[in-house]
Coordinates of C-alpha atoms and ligand atoms in Angstrom, one line a residue:
M146 CA 9.7 20.1 -0.6
K147 CA 13.5 19.6 1.5
P148 CA 15.0 16.4 2.7
F149 CA 14.9 15.5 6.6
S150 CA 17.0 16.5 8.3
K151 CA 19.6 14.4 10.3
E152 CA 17.7 15.4 13.5
T153 CA 14.8 13.8 12.2
Y154 CA 16.6 10.4 11.7
I155 CA 18.8 10.5 14.9
Q156 CA 15.3 11.2 17.1
R157 CA 13.5 8.1 15.4
R158 CA 16.2 5.9 15.8
S159 CA 16.5 6.8 19.7
E160 CA 12.4 6.6 20.0
L161 CA 13.7 2.6 18.6
K162 CA 16.7 2.3 21.1
K163 CA 14.1 3.4 24.0
R164 CA 10.9 1.4 22.5
V165 CA 13.0 -1.9 22.1
G166 CA 15.5 -1.8 25.2
S167 CA 18.1 -3.8 24.7
G168 CA 20.0 -6.1 21.9
L169 CA 21.2 -5.4 18.7
L170 CA 18.8 -4.2 15.7
L171 CA 20.6 -5.3 12.8
F172 CA 19.2 -3.6 9.1
L173 CA 19.5 -4.9 5.7
G174 CA 19.7 -2.3 3.1
N175 CA 18.2 -3.2 -0.1
G176 CA 20.7 -4.2 -3.1
E177 CA 19.7 -4.0 -7.0
A178 CA 17.5 -6.7 -8.0
P179 CA 18.5 -7.9 -11.7
M180 CA 15.8 -8.2 -14.4
N181 CA 17.4 -10.9 -16.3
Y182 CA 21.3 -10.0 -15.9
A183 CA 23.3 -8.6 -13.4
D184 CA 23.5 -5.2 -14.6
N185 CA 20.1 -5.3 -16.1
T186 CA 17.9 -4.1 -13.0
Y187 CA 14.4 -3.2 -11.8
H188 CA 14.5 0.5 -10.5
F189 CA 16.3 0.6 -7.0
R190 CA 13.9 1.1 -4.3
Q191 CA 15.4 0.9 -1.0
D192 CA 13.9 -0.9 1.8
S193 CA 10.9 1.2 3.6
S194 CA 12.4 0.4 7.3
F195 CA 15.7 1.2 6.6
H196 CA 14.8 4.2 4.9
Y197 CA 12.8 5.5 7.3
F198 CA 15.8 5.3 9.8
F199 CA 18.6 5.5 8.1
G200 CA 17.4 7.9 5.2
S201 CA 19.6 6.8 2.6
D202 CA 18.5 5.7 -0.8
Y203 CA 21.7 3.4 -2.2
A204 CA 21.7 0.2 -3.0
G205 CA 23.8 -2.5 -0.6
L206 CA 24.4 -1.1 2.6
A207 CA 23.6 -2.2 5.9
A208 CA 23.3 -0.8 9.5
V209 CA 23.4 -1.9 13.1
I210 CA 22.1 -0.3 15.9
D211 CA 23.7 -1.5 19.4
I212 CA 21.7 -0.4 21.6
D213 CA 23.7 -1.7 24.4
T214 CA 26.6 0.4 23.5
D215 CA 24.9 3.2 22.1
T216 CA 26.5 2.8 18.5
E217 CA 25.1 3.4 15.4
V218 CA 27.0 2.1 12.2
I219 CA 26.2 1.9 8.5
F220 CA 27.7 -1.0 6.6
G221 CA 28.9 -0.9 2.8
N222 CA 31.4 -0.1 0.3
E223 CA 32.6 2.6 -1.0
L224 CA 32.3 3.5 -4.8
T225 CA 35.3 2.0 -6.9
I226 CA 36.8 3.9 -9.7
D227 CA 34.4 1.4 -12.5
D228 CA 31.2 1.7 -10.2
I229 CA 31.8 5.8 -11.1
V230 CA 32.7 5.3 -14.8
W231 CA 29.5 3.8 -14.8
M232 CA 27.3 5.1 -12.5
G233 CA 28.7 8.8 -11.9
Y234 CA 29.8 10.5 -9.3
Q235 CA 28.6 10.0 -5.9
P236 CA 29.6 11.1 -2.7
S237 CA 31.1 8.9 -0.4
L238 CA 29.6 6.3 2.0
H239 CA 30.6 8.7 5.0
E240 CA 29.8 11.5 3.7
K241 CA 26.1 9.9 2.6
C242 CA 25.8 9.1 6.3
E243 CA 26.7 12.5 7.8
L244 CA 23.3 13.6 6.4
V245 CA 21.4 11.4 8.6
G246 CA 23.6 11.8 12.0
I247 CA 25.6 8.6 11.5
S248 CA 29.4 9.0 11.7
H249 CA 30.4 5.0 11.8
T250 CA 30.6 3.5 8.8
M251 CA 32.7 0.2 7.9
P252 CA 33.0 -1.5 5.1
L253 CA 30.4 -4.8 4.4
S254 CA 32.9 -7.5 4.7
E255 CA 32.7 -6.1 8.7
L256 CA 29.1 -6.9 9.5
A257 CA 29.6 -10.6 9.6
T258 CA 32.0 -9.9 12.6
C259 CA 29.8 -7.4 14.1
V260 CA 27.2 -9.7 14.2
K261 CA 29.1 -12.6 15.5
T262 CA 30.6 -10.5 18.7
A263 CA 27.6 -9.8 19.5
Q264 CA 26.3 -13.4 19.7
S265 CA 29.3 -14.3 21.7
K266 CA 28.3 -12.0 24.1
G267 CA 25.1 -12.8 23.9
Q268 CA 23.3 -9.8 22.7
T269 CA 20.1 -10.6 21.4
I270 CA 20.2 -10.0 17.9
H271 CA 16.6 -8.2 16.2
F272 CA 16.2 -8.6 12.5
L273 CA 12.6 -8.2 10.0
P274 CA 11.1 -10.8 8.5
P275 CA 12.5 -10.6 4.8
Y276 CA 11.2 -10.2 2.0
R277 CA 14.0 -10.9 -0.7
G278 CA 15.6 -14.2 -1.6
E279 CA 18.7 -11.8 -1.2
H280 CA 18.1 -10.6 2.4
Q281 CA 16.8 -14.6 3.0
V282 CA 20.5 -15.8 2.0
W283 CA 22.4 -13.0 4.1
L284 CA 20.3 -13.5 7.2
Q285 CA 21.4 -17.6 6.7
E286 CA 25.1 -16.7 6.5
L287 CA 24.8 -14.0 9.1
L288 CA 22.8 -15.7 11.9
G289 CA 22.5 -19.3 10.1
I290 CA 18.8 -19.4 10.5
N291 CA 17.3 -21.9 7.5
P292 CA 15.1 -19.2 5.5
A293 CA 11.9 -21.1 5.9
E294 CA 12.3 -20.0 9.7
Q295 CA 13.2 -16.7 9.8
A296 CA 9.9 -14.6 9.6
A297 CA 8.7 -16.8 12.5
K298 CA 12.4 -15.9 14.3
A299 CA 12.2 -12.6 13.6
S300 CA 12.3 -10.3 16.2
L301 CA 8.9 -9.3 17.7
P302 CA 9.6 -6.2 20.0
M303 CA 11.7 -4.4 17.1
I304 CA 8.3 -5.2 14.7
R305 CA 6.0 -3.8 17.0
A306 CA 8.4 -1.1 17.5
I307 CA 8.2 -0.3 13.8
V308 CA 4.6 -0.6 13.4
D309 CA 3.7 1.5 15.8
M310 CA 6.1 4.2 15.2
R311 CA 6.0 4.1 11.4
N312 CA 1.4 3.8 11.5
H313 CA 1.7 7.6 13.5
K314 CA 2.7 9.8 10.7
T315 CA 4.5 13.6 11.7
A316 CA 3.3 16.9 10.3
E317 CA 6.3 16.4 7.8
E318 CA 5.2 13.2 6.8
I319 CA 2.1 13.9 5.9
E320 CA 3.7 16.7 3.6
H321 CA 5.2 14.5 1.6
I322 CA 2.0 11.8 1.6
E323 CA 0.2 14.7 0.4
A324 CA 2.5 15.3 -2.4
A325 CA 2.5 12.5 -3.1
V326 CA -1.2 12.1 -3.0
D327 CA -1.4 15.4 -5.1
V328 CA 0.5 13.5 -8.4
S329 CA -1.5 11.4 -7.8
V330 CA -4.4 12.6 -8.6
D331 CA -3.0 14.0 -11.3
M332 CA -2.5 10.8 -13.3
H333 CA -6.5 10.0 -12.4
L334 CA -7.1 13.5 -14.0
A335 CA -5.1 12.2 -16.8
A336 CA -6.6 8.8 -17.2
Y337 CA -10.5 10.8 -17.3
R338 CA -9.2 12.8 -19.8
A339 CA -8.0 9.5 -22.0
A340 CA -11.1 7.1 -21.6
R341 CA -13.0 6.8 -24.8
P342 CA -13.9 4.2 -27.1
G343 CA -10.9 2.9 -29.3
V344 CA -8.3 3.8 -26.7
T345 CA -6.1 1.0 -25.4
E346 CA -5.5 0.2 -21.8
A347 CA -1.8 0.7 -22.2
Q348 CA -2.3 4.0 -23.9
I349 CA -3.9 5.2 -21.0
A350 CA -1.6 3.7 -18.4
A351 CA 1.0 5.5 -20.1
E352 CA -0.9 9.2 -20.3
V353 CA -0.9 8.3 -16.2
E354 CA 2.9 7.0 -15.9
R355 CA 3.8 10.3 -17.8
A356 CA 1.9 12.8 -15.6
C357 CA 4.0 10.9 -12.9
L358 CA 7.5 10.6 -13.7
S359 CA 7.0 14.2 -15.0
Q360 CA 6.5 15.7 -11.5
D361 CA 10.0 13.4 -10.8
C362 CA 7.6 10.7 -8.8
Y363 CA 8.2 7.1 -9.8
K364 CA 4.6 4.9 -9.4
A365 CA 3.9 3.5 -5.8
F366 CA 2.8 -0.2 -7.0
P367 CA 2.1 -1.3 -10.9
T368 CA -0.9 0.6 -12.3
I369 CA -4.2 -1.1 -12.5
A370 CA -5.8 0.4 -16.1
T371 CA -8.7 -1.8 -17.1
V372 CA -12.1 -2.3 -18.0
K373 CA -12.1 -5.7 -16.9
G374 CA -12.3 -4.0 -12.9
Q375 CA -13.9 -7.0 -12.1
T376 CA -10.5 -8.3 -10.9
L377 CA -8.8 -6.7 -8.3
H378 CA -5.6 -6.2 -9.1
Q379 CA -5.5 -6.8 -12.7
H380 CA -1.5 -5.7 -14.1
K381 CA -1.5 -6.2 -17.6
F382 CA -2.7 -4.2 -20.2
M383 CA -4.8 -6.3 -23.3
N384 CA -8.2 -4.6 -23.8
T385 CA -9.3 -1.8 -26.3
L386 CA -11.8 0.2 -24.7
E387 CA -15.4 -0.1 -26.1
A388 CA -18.3 2.0 -25.9
G389 CA -20.7 1.1 -22.7
Q390 CA -17.5 0.0 -20.9
I391 CA -16.3 1.1 -17.6
F392 CA -13.2 2.0 -17.3
L393 CA -11.1 1.4 -13.6
L394 CA -7.7 3.3 -12.9
D395 CA -5.8 2.7 -9.4
A396 CA -2.8 4.2 -9.7
G397 CA -0.1 6.3 -7.0
A398 CA 2.8 7.6 -7.2
E399 CA 5.6 7.4 -4.8
D400 CA 7.2 11.0 -3.9
P401 CA 11.2 11.3 -3.8
M402 CA 11.0 10.8 0.0
H403 CA 9.1 7.2 -1.2
Y404 CA 5.7 8.5 0.5
A405 CA 3.0 7.1 -1.1
G406 CA -0.2 8.0 -3.0
D407 CA -3.5 5.1 -3.5
L408 CA -6.2 6.0 -5.6
S409 CA -9.2 4.5 -7.7
S410 CA -11.2 5.3 -10.3
S411 CA -13.7 4.6 -12.2
M412 CA -15.6 6.4 -15.7
P413 CA -17.5 5.6 -18.3
V414 CA -15.7 4.9 -21.2
S415 CA -18.7 6.8 -22.8
D416 CA -19.4 10.1 -22.4
R417 CA -21.9 8.9 -19.8
F418 CA -22.9 5.8 -17.4
T419 CA -25.7 3.7 -18.9
P420 CA -28.4 3.8 -16.3
E421 CA -27.3 1.1 -14.4
Q422 CA -24.2 1.5 -14.1
E423 CA -24.9 5.0 -12.7
M424 CA -27.3 3.3 -10.3
I425 CA -24.1 0.7 -9.1
Y426 CA -21.7 3.9 -9.1
N427 CA -24.1 5.8 -6.8
L428 CA -24.7 3.0 -4.5
H429 CA -21.1 3.0 -4.3
L430 CA -20.7 6.3 -3.8
K431 CA -23.5 5.7 -0.7
T432 CA -21.1 2.7 0.4
F433 CA -17.9 5.2 0.5
K434 CA -19.9 7.9 2.1
A435 CA -21.6 5.0 5.1
A436 CA -17.1 4.2 5.9
T437 CA -16.3 7.6 5.6
D438 CA -19.0 9.4 7.8
T439 CA -18.0 7.2 11.2
L440 CA -13.9 7.7 10.2
A441 CA -12.8 9.5 13.7
P442 CA -9.8 8.0 16.2
G443 CA -11.0 5.1 18.7
V444 CA -13.3 4.1 15.8
P445 CA -12.4 0.5 14.7
F446 CA -11.9 0.5 11.1
R447 CA -13.6 -2.4 11.4
Q448 CA -16.8 -0.8 11.9
A449 CA -16.6 1.4 8.7
H450 CA -15.5 -1.2 6.8
M451 CA -19.1 -2.8 8.1
N452 CA -20.9 0.3 7.7
A453 CA -20.1 -0.1 4.0
A454 CA -20.6 -4.0 4.0
V455 CA -24.2 -3.2 5.8
C456 CA -25.6 0.0 2.9
L457 CA -24.1 -2.9 0.3
C458 CA -25.9 -5.2 1.5
E459 CA -29.4 -2.4 2.0
G460 CA -28.8 -0.9 -1.8
M461 CA -28.3 -4.8 -3.4
K462 CA -31.8 -5.7 -1.8
E463 CA -33.3 -2.6 -2.8
I464 CA -32.2 -4.0 -6.4
G465 CA -33.3 -7.5 -5.8
L466 CA -29.8 -9.0 -6.2
M467 CA -29.9 -9.8 -2.5
K468 CA -32.5 -10.4 -0.3
G469 CA -33.2 -10.8 3.7
D470 CA -32.0 -8.7 6.5
P471 CA -29.1 -6.6 5.1
V472 CA -26.8 -6.0 8.6
D473 CA -27.0 -10.2 8.5
A474 CA -26.6 -10.8 5.2
A475 CA -23.4 -8.3 5.8
Y476 CA -22.0 -9.9 9.0
S477 CA -22.4 -13.3 7.6
G478 CA -20.1 -12.8 4.9
A479 CA -22.5 -12.6 2.4
Y480 CA -21.5 -9.3 1.4
A481 CA -18.3 -10.5 0.1
M482 CA -20.2 -12.0 -3.2
F483 CA -19.7 -7.9 -4.5
F484 CA -16.8 -6.6 -2.3
P485 CA -14.4 -9.4 -2.1
C486 CA -11.4 -7.3 -0.5
G487 CA -10.9 -4.8 2.4
L488 CA -12.4 -1.6 3.0
G489 CA -8.6 0.2 2.7
H490 CA -5.1 -0.2 4.4
M491 CA -2.4 1.7 6.1
M492 CA -0.4 3.6 3.5
G493 CA 3.1 5.5 4.0
L494 CA 6.7 4.6 3.4
D495 CA 4.5 1.6 1.5
V496 CA 1.1 1.6 -0.7
H497 CA 0.6 -1.1 1.8
D498 CA 2.0 0.0 4.5
M499 CA 4.4 -2.5 6.0
E500 CA 2.9 -5.1 4.8
N501 CA 6.3 -7.5 4.9
L502 CA 5.9 -6.6 9.0
G503 CA 2.5 -8.7 8.7
E504 CA -0.9 -7.2 8.4
Q505 CA -1.5 -8.7 12.2
Y506 CA 0.8 -6.3 13.6
V507 CA 0.1 -3.3 11.3
G508 CA -3.9 -3.3 11.0
Y509 CA -4.9 -5.6 14.4
A510 CA -4.4 -4.1 17.7
N511 CA -2.4 -6.7 19.8
G512 CA -4.5 -9.6 20.8
E513 CA -6.9 -9.1 17.6
K514 CA -7.2 -12.1 15.9
K515 CA -7.7 -11.8 11.5
S516 CA -10.7 -13.9 10.3
T517 CA -10.1 -16.8 7.5
Q518 CA -13.4 -16.2 6.7
F519 CA -13.5 -15.0 2.4
G520 CA -13.8 -11.6 2.6
F521 CA -13.4 -11.0 6.3
K522 CA -10.0 -12.2 5.1
S523 CA -8.7 -9.2 3.2
L524 CA -9.4 -6.7 5.2
R525 CA -5.8 -5.3 5.9
L526 CA -7.2 -2.9 8.6
A527 CA -9.2 -3.3 11.5
R528 CA -7.8 -1.7 14.5
K529 CA -9.4 1.4 16.2
L530 CA -8.1 4.6 14.4
E531 CA -6.0 7.2 15.6
P532 CA -4.7 10.5 15.3
G533 CA -1.3 10.1 12.7
F534 CA -3.1 7.1 10.4
V535 CA -2.9 7.2 7.0
F536 CA -5.1 5.0 5.0
T537 CA -6.6 4.1 2.1
V538 CA -10.9 4.0 1.8
E539 CA -11.3 1.7 -1.4
P540 CA -14.9 0.6 -1.5
G541 CA -16.0 -1.5 -4.6
I542 CA -18.9 -3.3 -6.5
Y543 CA -18.0 -6.4 -8.1
F544 CA -18.9 -8.8 -10.5
I545 CA -17.2 -11.6 -10.7
P546 CA -18.7 -14.3 -12.8
E547 CA -16.4 -17.1 -11.5
L548 CA -17.0 -16.3 -7.6
I549 CA -20.8 -15.9 -8.9
D550 CA -20.5 -19.7 -10.2
K551 CA -19.1 -21.2 -7.2
W552 CA -21.2 -19.9 -4.5
R553 CA -23.7 -21.1 -6.9
A554 CA -22.3 -24.4 -7.2
E555 CA -21.8 -24.4 -3.5
H556 CA -25.2 -23.2 -2.5
Q557 CA -23.7 -20.4 -0.4
F558 CA -26.1 -17.5 1.1
T559 CA -28.9 -19.0 -0.6
D560 CA -30.8 -16.6 2.2
F561 CA -29.3 -14.0 0.8
I562 CA -28.6 -13.7 -2.7
C563 CA -30.7 -14.1 -5.4
Y564 CA -28.8 -16.4 -7.8
D565 CA -31.2 -16.5 -10.7
K566 CA -30.8 -12.2 -10.7
L567 CA -27.5 -12.3 -10.3
E568 CA -27.2 -14.5 -14.1
A569 CA -27.9 -11.1 -16.0
W570 CA -24.9 -9.3 -13.9
K571 CA -22.4 -11.6 -14.9
G572 CA -21.0 -9.3 -17.6
F573 CA -20.9 -5.8 -15.5
S574 CA -17.7 -5.8 -14.3
G575 CA -16.7 -4.0 -11.4
L576 CA -15.6 -0.4 -9.8
R577 CA -14.4 1.3 -7.0
N578 CA -13.0 4.6 -6.1
E579 CA -10.3 5.0 -3.7
L580 CA -9.1 8.0 -1.1
D581 CA -6.8 8.7 0.7
Y582 CA -7.5 9.6 4.2
L583 CA -5.4 11.2 7.6
I584 CA -7.0 10.7 11.4
T585 CA -6.8 14.3 13.0
E586 CA -7.2 14.5 16.5
D587 CA -11.3 15.1 16.5
G588 CA -12.0 13.5 12.7
A589 CA -10.6 12.3 9.6
R590 CA -9.8 14.4 6.6
V591 CA -8.8 13.6 2.6
L592 CA -5.3 13.8 1.8
G593 CA -4.4 15.8 -0.7
H594 CA -4.8 19.6 -2.6
K595 CA -6.3 18.3 -5.2
Q596 CA -9.6 17.0 -5.9
K597 CA -10.2 13.6 -7.7
P598 CA -13.4 13.6 -8.8
M599 CA -16.1 11.2 -7.4
T600 CA -19.9 12.6 -8.4
V601 CA -21.3 11.3 -11.5
E602 CA -20.9 14.9 -12.5
E603 CA -18.3 15.1 -11.4
V604 CA -16.7 12.3 -13.5
Y605 CA -18.4 14.1 -16.1
A606 CA -16.3 17.3 -16.0
A607 CA -13.3 15.3 -15.5
K608 CA -13.8 13.2 -19.3
N609 CA -14.6 16.6 -20.9
A610 CA -11.5 18.5 -19.2
L611 CA -8.8 19.7 -21.6
Ligands
LIG756 N1 -3.8 -0.1 -4.6 C1 -3.4 -1.3 -4.9 C2 -3.9 -1.6 -3.9 O1 -4.6 -1.1 -3.2 O2 -4.2 -3.1 -3.4
MN757 MN1 -5.0 0.6 -2.2

């Protein structure tokens, strides 16, 4: 797929200038991040907002948009002969910047002077909250702001403008997201084929990552490949799969333009689920449908989350693990015993899109507060949905022994949770499925051209596929 034209970047910057109105917008690109010594680096990942406005996928750049004088400059150093000897030929900084419609480049050392000049003229310097130590040091050098105060002093007008632009995906962005989702589906199909007794989690993760790398993609986030699915982010591969277990995969690709896919799958390690597992899996599919049936412009995502929570409490009551009114159980927060995270999150250039700019701004409307209550506090997305929003839907059902013990000891939600019966379920582990959605003008659709297995029959078929 072709990279975006320079007009895309010019239009994005022009829109940003209009929205913020005045001052100097400062963007710090990411540098190389050392693993254990300077030249042994992690996979390079550009900052997503830098990438969104400047397209440039190289380390060690910064950029400034002076709204008041309508100038745009990318700061960076040309490669030395040593760099080229070790890293190979690259176009000049000027050539790279021309591709995104910027003709003005300067050495990195000039950035401090540029910022100081703007400050001396009384211009507001807009910057984003830093999430890397190197940026905190850089901001301190440039602006004299203590790292501990930088997040609070970041520019709200810049954050809000960027969030609003990046939250609304364009058709060309959707194409890239769908390409990432398609590769993500292949990663999951590899896991369905690989999961069987005697195989290690690491071996499945290797198959999953092969499907990703071999299609010129990189992981959008660390792969979760585990038989301990009750741990929401289990990033270690420690176990060998055993008959009778549930294997959970949460994995996704980012395409070469860095747009992400994010999917989860749960499957039996044996050929079939046990009757108990199948019952919980099917209840989970019901919660998924309860959530997704409601997706449309104008519907708060919080509503979809609550629909899933109510459906979960109804199902748990039928099974005998909950009691009382399911609606009350859901709205009280008791549902979080089995579903302690949010229904989903925005997705785009970041798998949790713009989490570095603040979930409060990305997933919540202006003035809408995020709850601090266990369960509700993990709802990353709550706001009314709008056409162009791209997000995940990932309800799960988890039996977390430590949470069961803690809440039981604290007598939490004793009107709703049947603790005596729950004891026998402590070894169940957990399961979830996850798909990626786009809000359209009149509804919602699943992203991607390939279908990830969801029903029990589809799961069994995928396990047996060649
Ligand atoms: N895929 C990991 C997450 O959504 O947190
Ligand atoms: Mn996710």
